[in-house]
Amino acid sequence: MEQVTFIISLTAVSAAYLIWGMTTLPHERWQVAAAVPLRKGGDGHWHGVNLTWYGILTANAYLAAVLLSLILMGAAGISLRAIMALVVLLLVCCVPASRLVAQVVEKKSNTFTVGGAVFVGTLIAPWVVTLVNNIPLGDRGVPVPVLPALAVISIAYAFGEGFGRLACVSFGCCYGKPLSCCHPTVARLASPVALVFTGKTKKIAYASGLDGVKVLPVQGITYLLYTATGVVSTLLFLQGAYGAAFLTALIITQLWRVCSEFLRDDHRGAGKFSAYQMMGVVAVVYGIWVARYFGGESVVCDLSAGIAGVWNPVPLLMMEAIWVAIFLYTGLSRVTGARMSFHVEPEKI
């Protein structure tokens, strides 16, 4: 009964978040959350930095992924110290990779790519687990079961990437092709759920001039597919099918990354088959090899223990710190600016 409640809760929260995001975030109002004045110009106006909803929503996605990792790894009997070591090591590698890979592929220094970060994470995750197993953590040397840990990482990615698509809706990036450029049947089917972005500071406006135009809701499709995959993989994980959970989450998300690139209209690097699509194919092949190489481990899954393990100060403070760090890293806008003025309201004195 507890597992059923957990799965239903994941599904309900994911569905509600999707509906809110897709109906709200394309509007201009939902790109900048706040602006902080930094210096006063000669004309009396202040110049400041924008704090974006992209940063808030990205931090939310990371938080959801970490929370799910803590619960499921705890359910698999992995110690809190080992979990924290895995989370920190992966984030230290993957968060900078989200910018570095974009610089290499897209030749842009002020953008992020989840695809690049995931590719790096997929390659290093098995060896990060192996490294943690060789670090004395004071947990009596109990090793981390590699395949269950990788299954959790893949599930957490599916949810985190899915939730993170709402950040793209807010910023207007990773957008789909205009319906006018699609096959008539596709355009007709997609029209009721097509996205229309407003605001000249959204990427879809200044990069492609498609603000106010109906486009394929690629972000929403990705969100729906990834969270559904995450729910199915979580169910497999809770049943002890760790290899199936790992491969289901990895293969579906990465193959969709390959397919979805053909539906997108933003720049993804040179060539008809982009570097990100190649990364997706390589990740799938590599993941199948990893599942075979590290297969055979069997652990008992206790969801109650996983949930109980979250409710203590250490993981809660860690999650708060991660949220703040991700928000500051991704939420300080580098491609938009703010010009502000302040005045007194005489009637309220």
Short mmCIF file of C-alpha atoms in Angstrom, two decimals:
data_model
loop_
_atom_site.label_atom_id
_atom_site.label_comp_id
_atom_site.label_asym_id
_atom_site.label_seq_id
_atom_site.Cartn_x
_atom_site.Cartn_y
_atom_site.Cartn_z
CA MET A 1 0.00 0.00 0.00
CA GLU A 2 2.86 2.37 0.80
CA GLN A 3 4.42 1.82 -2.62
CA VAL A 4 1.08 2.47 -4.35
CA THR A 5 0.62 5.71 -2.40
CA PHE A 6 4.15 6.79 -3.27
CA ILE A 7 3.65 6.12 -7.00
CA ILE A 8 0.28 7.88 -7.05
CA SER A 9 1.78 10.89 -5.26
CA LEU A 10 4.64 11.11 -7.77
CA THR A 11 2.16 10.96 -10.64
CA ALA A 12 -0.21 13.55 -9.16
CA VAL A 13 2.52 16.07 -8.31
CA SER A 14 4.09 15.67 -11.76
CA ALA A 15 0.76 16.17 -13.53
CA ALA A 16 -0.18 19.26 -11.49
CA TYR A 17 3.25 20.84 -12.03
CA LEU A 18 3.02 20.22 -15.79
CA ILE A 19 -0.44 21.77 -16.12
CA TRP A 20 0.61 24.87 -14.15
CA GLY A 21 3.85 25.29 -16.06
CA MET A 22 2.55 24.87 -19.59
CA THR A 23 -0.37 27.24 -19.07
CA THR A 24 1.56 29.92 -17.16
CA LEU A 25 5.24 30.05 -18.05
CA PRO A 26 5.13 30.96 -21.78
CA HIS A 27 3.91 34.44 -20.82
CA GLU A 28 6.32 37.37 -20.58
CA ARG A 29 5.61 37.87 -16.88
CA TRP A 30 7.22 34.54 -16.00
CA GLN A 31 10.77 35.05 -17.21
CA VAL A 32 12.17 37.46 -14.62
CA ALA A 33 11.27 36.77 -10.99
CA ALA A 34 13.08 39.79 -9.51
CA ALA A 35 15.69 42.43 -10.34
CA VAL A 36 18.40 43.64 -7.98
CA PRO A 37 19.82 47.17 -8.45
CA LEU A 38 23.62 47.24 -8.57
CA ARG A 39 24.77 50.67 -9.72
CA LYS A 40 23.23 54.05 -10.49
CA GLY A 41 23.67 55.54 -13.94
CA GLY A 42 24.17 59.16 -14.88
CA ASP A 43 20.53 59.48 -15.95
CA GLY A 44 19.28 58.65 -12.46
CA HIS A 45 18.22 55.11 -13.31
CA TRP A 46 19.68 52.04 -11.63
CA HIS A 47 21.24 49.19 -13.59
CA GLY A 48 20.75 45.76 -12.08
CA VAL A 49 20.82 42.00 -12.50
CA ASN A 50 17.78 39.86 -13.20
CA LEU A 51 16.94 36.82 -11.07
CA THR A 52 15.06 34.46 -13.33
CA TRP A 53 12.33 31.90 -13.07
CA TYR A 54 14.68 29.72 -15.11
CA GLY A 55 16.95 29.59 -12.08
CA ILE A 56 14.10 28.90 -9.65
CA LEU A 57 12.64 26.13 -11.79
CA THR A 58 16.04 24.59 -12.49
CA ALA A 59 16.80 24.59 -8.76
CA ASN A 60 13.41 22.96 -8.15
CA ALA A 61 14.29 20.24 -10.68
CA TYR A 62 17.63 19.53 -9.03
CA LEU A 63 15.93 19.49 -5.63
CA ALA A 64 13.34 16.97 -6.84
CA ALA A 65 16.08 14.76 -8.29
CA VAL A 66 18.14 14.87 -5.09
CA LEU A 67 15.10 14.22 -2.87
CA LEU A 68 14.11 11.20 -4.94
CA SER A 69 17.72 9.98 -4.87
CA LEU A 70 17.79 10.19 -1.08
CA ILE A 71 14.53 8.28 -0.73
CA LEU A 72 15.26 5.49 -3.21
CA MET A 73 18.91 5.02 -2.26
CA GLY A 74 17.90 4.95 1.38
CA ALA A 75 15.27 2.35 0.47
CA ALA A 76 18.04 0.24 -1.11
CA GLY A 77 20.00 0.35 2.15
CA ILE A 78 22.68 2.80 1.00
CA SER A 79 24.04 4.83 3.91
CA LEU A 80 23.37 8.55 4.17
CA ARG A 81 27.11 9.33 4.03
CA ALA A 82 27.51 7.35 0.82
CA ILE A 83 24.43 9.01 -0.69
CA MET A 84 25.75 12.47 0.13
CA ALA A 85 29.15 11.62 -1.32
CA LEU A 86 27.54 10.38 -4.55
CA VAL A 87 25.27 13.41 -4.88
CA VAL A 88 28.04 15.93 -4.23
CA LEU A 89 30.58 14.26 -6.54
CA LEU A 90 28.09 13.97 -9.40
CA LEU A 91 26.90 17.56 -9.02
CA VAL A 92 30.46 18.87 -8.85
CA CYS A 93 31.15 17.20 -12.19
CA CYS A 94 27.82 17.65 -13.98
CA VAL A 95 26.80 21.20 -13.10
CA PRO A 96 29.95 22.81 -14.63
CA ALA A 97 29.64 20.38 -17.56
CA SER A 98 26.25 21.89 -18.39
CA ARG A 99 28.06 25.07 -19.42
CA LEU A 100 31.34 23.66 -20.69
CA VAL A 101 29.70 21.27 -23.15
CA ALA A 102 27.48 24.09 -24.44
CA GLN A 103 30.58 26.21 -25.02
CA VAL A 104 32.18 23.42 -27.07
CA VAL A 105 29.08 22.39 -29.06
CA GLU A 106 27.14 25.64 -29.44
CA LYS A 107 30.06 28.08 -29.17
CA LYS A 108 28.14 30.09 -26.55
CA SER A 109 29.59 31.04 -23.18
CA ASN A 110 26.37 32.10 -21.44
CA THR A 111 24.11 29.11 -21.99
CA PHE A 112 23.55 25.74 -20.35
CA THR A 113 22.90 22.27 -21.72
CA VAL A 114 21.33 19.54 -19.65
CA GLY A 115 22.12 17.07 -22.43
CA GLY A 116 25.85 17.65 -22.08
CA ALA A 117 25.71 17.37 -18.30
CA VAL A 118 23.74 14.12 -18.52
CA PHE A 119 26.20 12.64 -20.99
CA VAL A 120 29.09 13.40 -18.66
CA GLY A 121 27.12 12.04 -15.70
CA THR A 122 26.24 8.83 -17.56
CA LEU A 123 29.88 8.19 -18.37
CA ILE A 124 31.25 8.82 -14.90
CA ALA A 125 28.41 7.56 -12.65
CA PRO A 126 29.53 3.89 -12.41
CA TRP A 127 33.05 4.96 -11.57
CA VAL A 128 31.89 7.57 -9.06
CA VAL A 129 30.03 4.78 -7.26
CA THR A 130 33.18 2.65 -7.39
CA LEU A 131 35.21 5.57 -6.03
CA VAL A 132 32.79 6.11 -3.14
CA ASN A 133 33.08 2.42 -2.29
CA ASN A 134 36.81 2.95 -1.84
CA ILE A 135 36.51 6.04 0.37
CA PRO A 136 36.37 5.44 4.15
CA LEU A 137 33.08 7.10 5.08
CA GLY A 138 32.71 5.74 8.60
CA ASP A 139 29.79 3.54 7.58
CA ARG A 140 31.55 0.26 8.46
CA GLY A 141 32.67 -0.27 4.90
CA VAL A 142 29.25 -1.34 3.61
CA PRO A 143 29.62 -1.07 -0.19
CA VAL A 144 27.16 0.78 -2.39
CA PRO A 145 25.43 -1.68 -4.74
CA VAL A 146 26.36 -0.28 -8.14
CA LEU A 147 23.37 -1.19 -10.31
CA PRO A 148 20.70 -0.12 -7.79
CA ALA A 149 22.58 3.17 -7.33
CA LEU A 150 22.74 3.69 -11.10
CA ALA A 151 19.03 2.91 -11.37
CA VAL A 152 18.29 5.62 -8.81
CA ILE A 153 20.51 8.10 -10.66
CA SER A 154 18.69 7.39 -13.93
CA ILE A 155 15.26 7.69 -12.29
CA ALA A 156 16.24 10.93 -10.58
CA TYR A 157 17.51 12.25 -13.90
CA ALA A 158 14.22 11.40 -15.63
CA PHE A 159 12.25 13.41 -13.08
CA GLY A 160 14.82 16.19 -12.82
CA GLU A 161 15.09 16.61 -16.58
CA GLY A 162 11.31 16.46 -16.92
CA PHE A 163 10.73 19.12 -14.27
CA GLY A 164 13.60 21.14 -15.72
CA ARG A 165 11.78 21.48 -19.06
CA LEU A 166 9.54 24.04 -17.36
CA ALA A 167 12.62 26.23 -16.88
CA CYS A 168 13.04 26.11 -20.67
CA VAL A 169 9.41 27.18 -21.13
CA SER A 170 10.03 30.16 -18.84
CA PHE A 171 13.19 31.23 -20.69
CA GLY A 172 11.78 30.36 -24.11
CA CYS A 173 14.60 28.00 -25.06
CA CYS A 174 14.64 24.43 -26.42
CA TYR A 175 11.55 25.39 -28.41
CA GLY A 176 9.84 23.39 -31.12
CA LYS A 177 9.30 24.12 -34.78
CA PRO A 178 6.49 26.49 -35.83
CA LEU A 179 3.31 24.60 -36.69
CA SER A 180 3.39 26.32 -40.08
CA CYS A 181 6.58 24.37 -40.87
CA CYS A 182 5.15 20.99 -39.84
CA HIS A 183 3.17 18.42 -41.78
CA PRO A 184 -0.50 19.47 -41.86
CA THR A 185 -1.57 16.42 -39.85
CA VAL A 186 1.05 17.11 -37.18
CA ALA A 187 0.07 20.79 -37.09
CA ARG A 188 -3.62 19.93 -36.71
CA LEU A 189 -2.99 17.47 -33.88
CA ALA A 190 -0.58 19.76 -32.06
CA SER A 191 -2.59 22.96 -32.45
CA PRO A 192 -4.71 22.56 -29.26
CA VAL A 193 -1.59 22.18 -27.09
CA ALA A 194 0.82 24.35 -29.08
CA LEU A 195 2.86 26.89 -27.14
CA VAL A 196 2.77 30.61 -27.86
CA PHE A 197 5.55 32.61 -26.18
CA THR A 198 5.32 36.32 -25.43
CA GLY A 199 8.10 38.75 -24.53
CA LYS A 200 11.03 40.07 -26.52
CA THR A 201 13.57 38.92 -23.90
CA LYS A 202 12.71 35.24 -24.33
CA LYS A 203 15.23 33.28 -26.39
CA ILE A 204 12.63 32.20 -28.92
CA ALA A 205 12.07 35.91 -29.71
CA TYR A 206 15.61 37.24 -30.02
CA ALA A 207 17.10 34.06 -31.53
CA SER A 208 14.37 33.09 -34.02
CA GLY A 209 11.70 35.81 -33.96
CA LEU A 210 9.00 33.26 -33.11
CA ASP A 211 7.32 35.07 -30.22
CA GLY A 212 3.56 35.10 -30.75
CA VAL A 213 3.80 32.09 -33.09
CA LYS A 214 2.35 28.64 -32.37
CA VAL A 215 5.18 26.13 -31.95
CA LEU A 216 5.36 22.42 -31.16
CA PRO A 217 5.25 21.89 -27.37
CA VAL A 218 8.48 19.90 -27.32
CA GLN A 219 9.19 20.85 -23.70
CA GLY A 220 5.78 19.60 -22.59
CA ILE A 221 6.12 16.33 -24.52
CA THR A 222 9.53 15.80 -22.95
CA TYR A 223 8.17 16.55 -19.48
CA LEU A 224 5.29 14.10 -19.91
CA LEU A 225 7.43 11.30 -21.37
CA TYR A 226 10.25 11.68 -18.85
CA THR A 227 8.07 11.82 -15.75
CA ALA A 228 5.98 8.88 -17.00
CA THR A 229 9.23 6.98 -17.57
CA GLY A 230 10.35 7.97 -14.10
CA VAL A 231 7.13 6.63 -12.55
CA VAL A 232 7.43 3.29 -14.39
CA SER A 233 11.12 2.97 -13.52
CA THR A 234 10.41 3.79 -9.88
CA LEU A 235 7.82 1.03 -9.77
CA LEU A 236 10.34 -1.42 -11.25
CA PHE A 237 12.94 -0.27 -8.72
CA LEU A 238 10.59 -0.79 -5.77
CA GLN A 239 9.94 -4.32 -7.06
CA GLY A 240 13.68 -5.03 -7.04
CA ALA A 241 14.11 -5.03 -10.84
CA TYR A 242 17.13 -2.71 -10.72
CA GLY A 243 18.54 -3.51 -14.14
CA ALA A 244 15.16 -3.00 -15.81
CA ALA A 245 14.64 0.25 -13.91
CA PHE A 246 18.06 1.55 -14.96
CA LEU A 247 17.73 0.64 -18.63
CA THR A 248 14.12 1.80 -18.93
CA ALA A 249 14.94 5.25 -17.61
CA LEU A 250 18.19 5.57 -19.57
CA ILE A 251 17.08 4.20 -22.93
CA ILE A 252 13.74 6.03 -23.19
CA THR A 253 15.13 9.40 -22.10
CA GLN A 254 18.18 9.23 -24.34
CA LEU A 255 16.38 7.93 -27.41
CA TRP A 256 13.80 10.68 -27.00
CA ARG A 257 16.66 13.17 -26.83
CA VAL A 258 17.78 11.88 -30.22
CA CYS A 259 14.26 12.06 -31.71
CA SER A 260 13.21 15.36 -30.13
CA GLU A 261 16.15 17.18 -31.72
CA PHE A 262 14.38 16.80 -35.08
CA LEU A 263 11.34 18.61 -33.68
CA ARG A 264 13.25 21.57 -32.27
CA ASP A 265 13.92 24.84 -34.00
CA ASP A 266 16.66 26.30 -31.81
CA HIS A 267 20.35 26.01 -32.68
CA ARG A 268 21.89 22.76 -31.44
CA GLY A 269 25.28 22.93 -33.13
CA ALA A 270 26.37 22.15 -36.67
CA GLY A 271 25.18 19.20 -38.75
CA LYS A 272 21.85 17.47 -39.34
CA PHE A 273 22.67 14.92 -36.64
CA SER A 274 23.81 17.06 -33.72
CA ALA A 275 26.49 16.37 -31.15
CA TYR A 276 23.75 16.03 -28.50
CA GLN A 277 22.02 13.32 -30.54
CA MET A 278 25.31 11.46 -30.85
CA MET A 279 25.74 11.74 -27.08
CA GLY A 280 22.32 10.18 -26.60
CA VAL A 281 23.15 7.19 -28.81
CA VAL A 282 26.51 6.66 -27.10
CA ALA A 283 24.86 6.90 -23.66
CA VAL A 284 22.39 4.13 -24.56
CA VAL A 285 25.10 1.77 -25.83
CA TYR A 286 27.31 2.55 -22.85
CA GLY A 287 24.40 2.05 -20.44
CA ILE A 288 23.61 -1.42 -21.83
CA TRP A 289 27.25 -2.40 -21.31
CA VAL A 290 27.20 -1.00 -17.76
CA ALA A 291 24.05 -2.98 -16.90
CA ARG A 292 25.71 -6.20 -18.08
CA TYR A 293 29.02 -5.43 -16.37
CA PHE A 294 27.56 -4.48 -12.98
CA GLY A 295 24.54 -6.81 -13.03
CA GLY A 296 23.82 -9.58 -10.56
CA GLU A 297 23.50 -7.49 -7.39
CA SER A 298 20.41 -8.07 -5.28
CA VAL A 299 19.30 -5.91 -2.35
CA VAL A 300 16.06 -5.67 -0.41
CA CYS A 301 14.11 -2.46 -1.01
CA ASP A 302 12.47 -0.81 2.03
CA LEU A 303 10.60 2.35 1.03
CA SER A 304 9.70 3.23 4.63
CA ALA A 305 13.37 3.37 5.58
CA GLY A 306 14.13 5.57 2.59
CA ILE A 307 11.41 8.08 3.44
CA ALA A 308 12.31 8.12 7.13
CA GLY A 309 15.97 8.76 6.29
CA VAL A 310 15.14 12.08 4.64
CA TRP A 311 13.57 13.62 7.71
CA ASN A 312 16.65 14.62 9.66
CA PRO A 313 18.67 17.87 9.62
CA VAL A 314 21.63 16.70 7.51
CA PRO A 315 19.81 15.80 4.26
CA LEU A 316 17.38 18.69 4.66
CA LEU A 317 20.21 21.21 5.01
CA MET A 318 22.04 19.60 2.10
CA MET A 319 18.98 19.97 -0.13
CA GLU A 320 18.55 23.60 0.88
CA ALA A 321 22.21 24.30 0.09
CA ILE A 322 21.92 22.59 -3.30
CA TRP A 323 18.78 24.60 -4.16
CA VAL A 324 20.48 27.90 -3.32
CA ALA A 325 23.69 26.99 -5.16
CA ILE A 326 21.85 25.92 -8.33
CA PHE A 327 19.64 29.00 -8.25
CA LEU A 328 22.62 31.34 -7.95
CA TYR A 329 24.50 29.47 -10.70
CA THR A 330 21.64 29.37 -13.22
CA GLY A 331 19.32 32.14 -12.06
CA LEU A 332 21.56 35.20 -12.40
CA SER A 333 20.75 36.25 -15.95
CA ARG A 334 23.72 36.90 -18.22
CA VAL A 335 21.77 37.65 -21.38
CA THR A 336 19.24 40.17 -20.04
CA GLY A 337 19.69 43.36 -18.04
CA ALA A 338 17.53 45.62 -15.90
CA ARG A 339 17.09 49.41 -15.81
CA MET A 340 15.12 50.63 -12.80
CA SER A 341 13.86 53.82 -11.21
CA PHE A 342 12.36 54.38 -7.76
CA HIS A 343 9.98 57.01 -6.45
CA VAL A 344 7.86 57.91 -3.45
CA GLU A 345 4.08 57.46 -3.52
CA PRO A 346 2.93 60.84 -2.08
CA GLU A 347 -0.62 59.70 -1.33
CA LYS A 348 0.71 56.93 0.92
CA ILE A 349 2.92 59.14 3.12
#
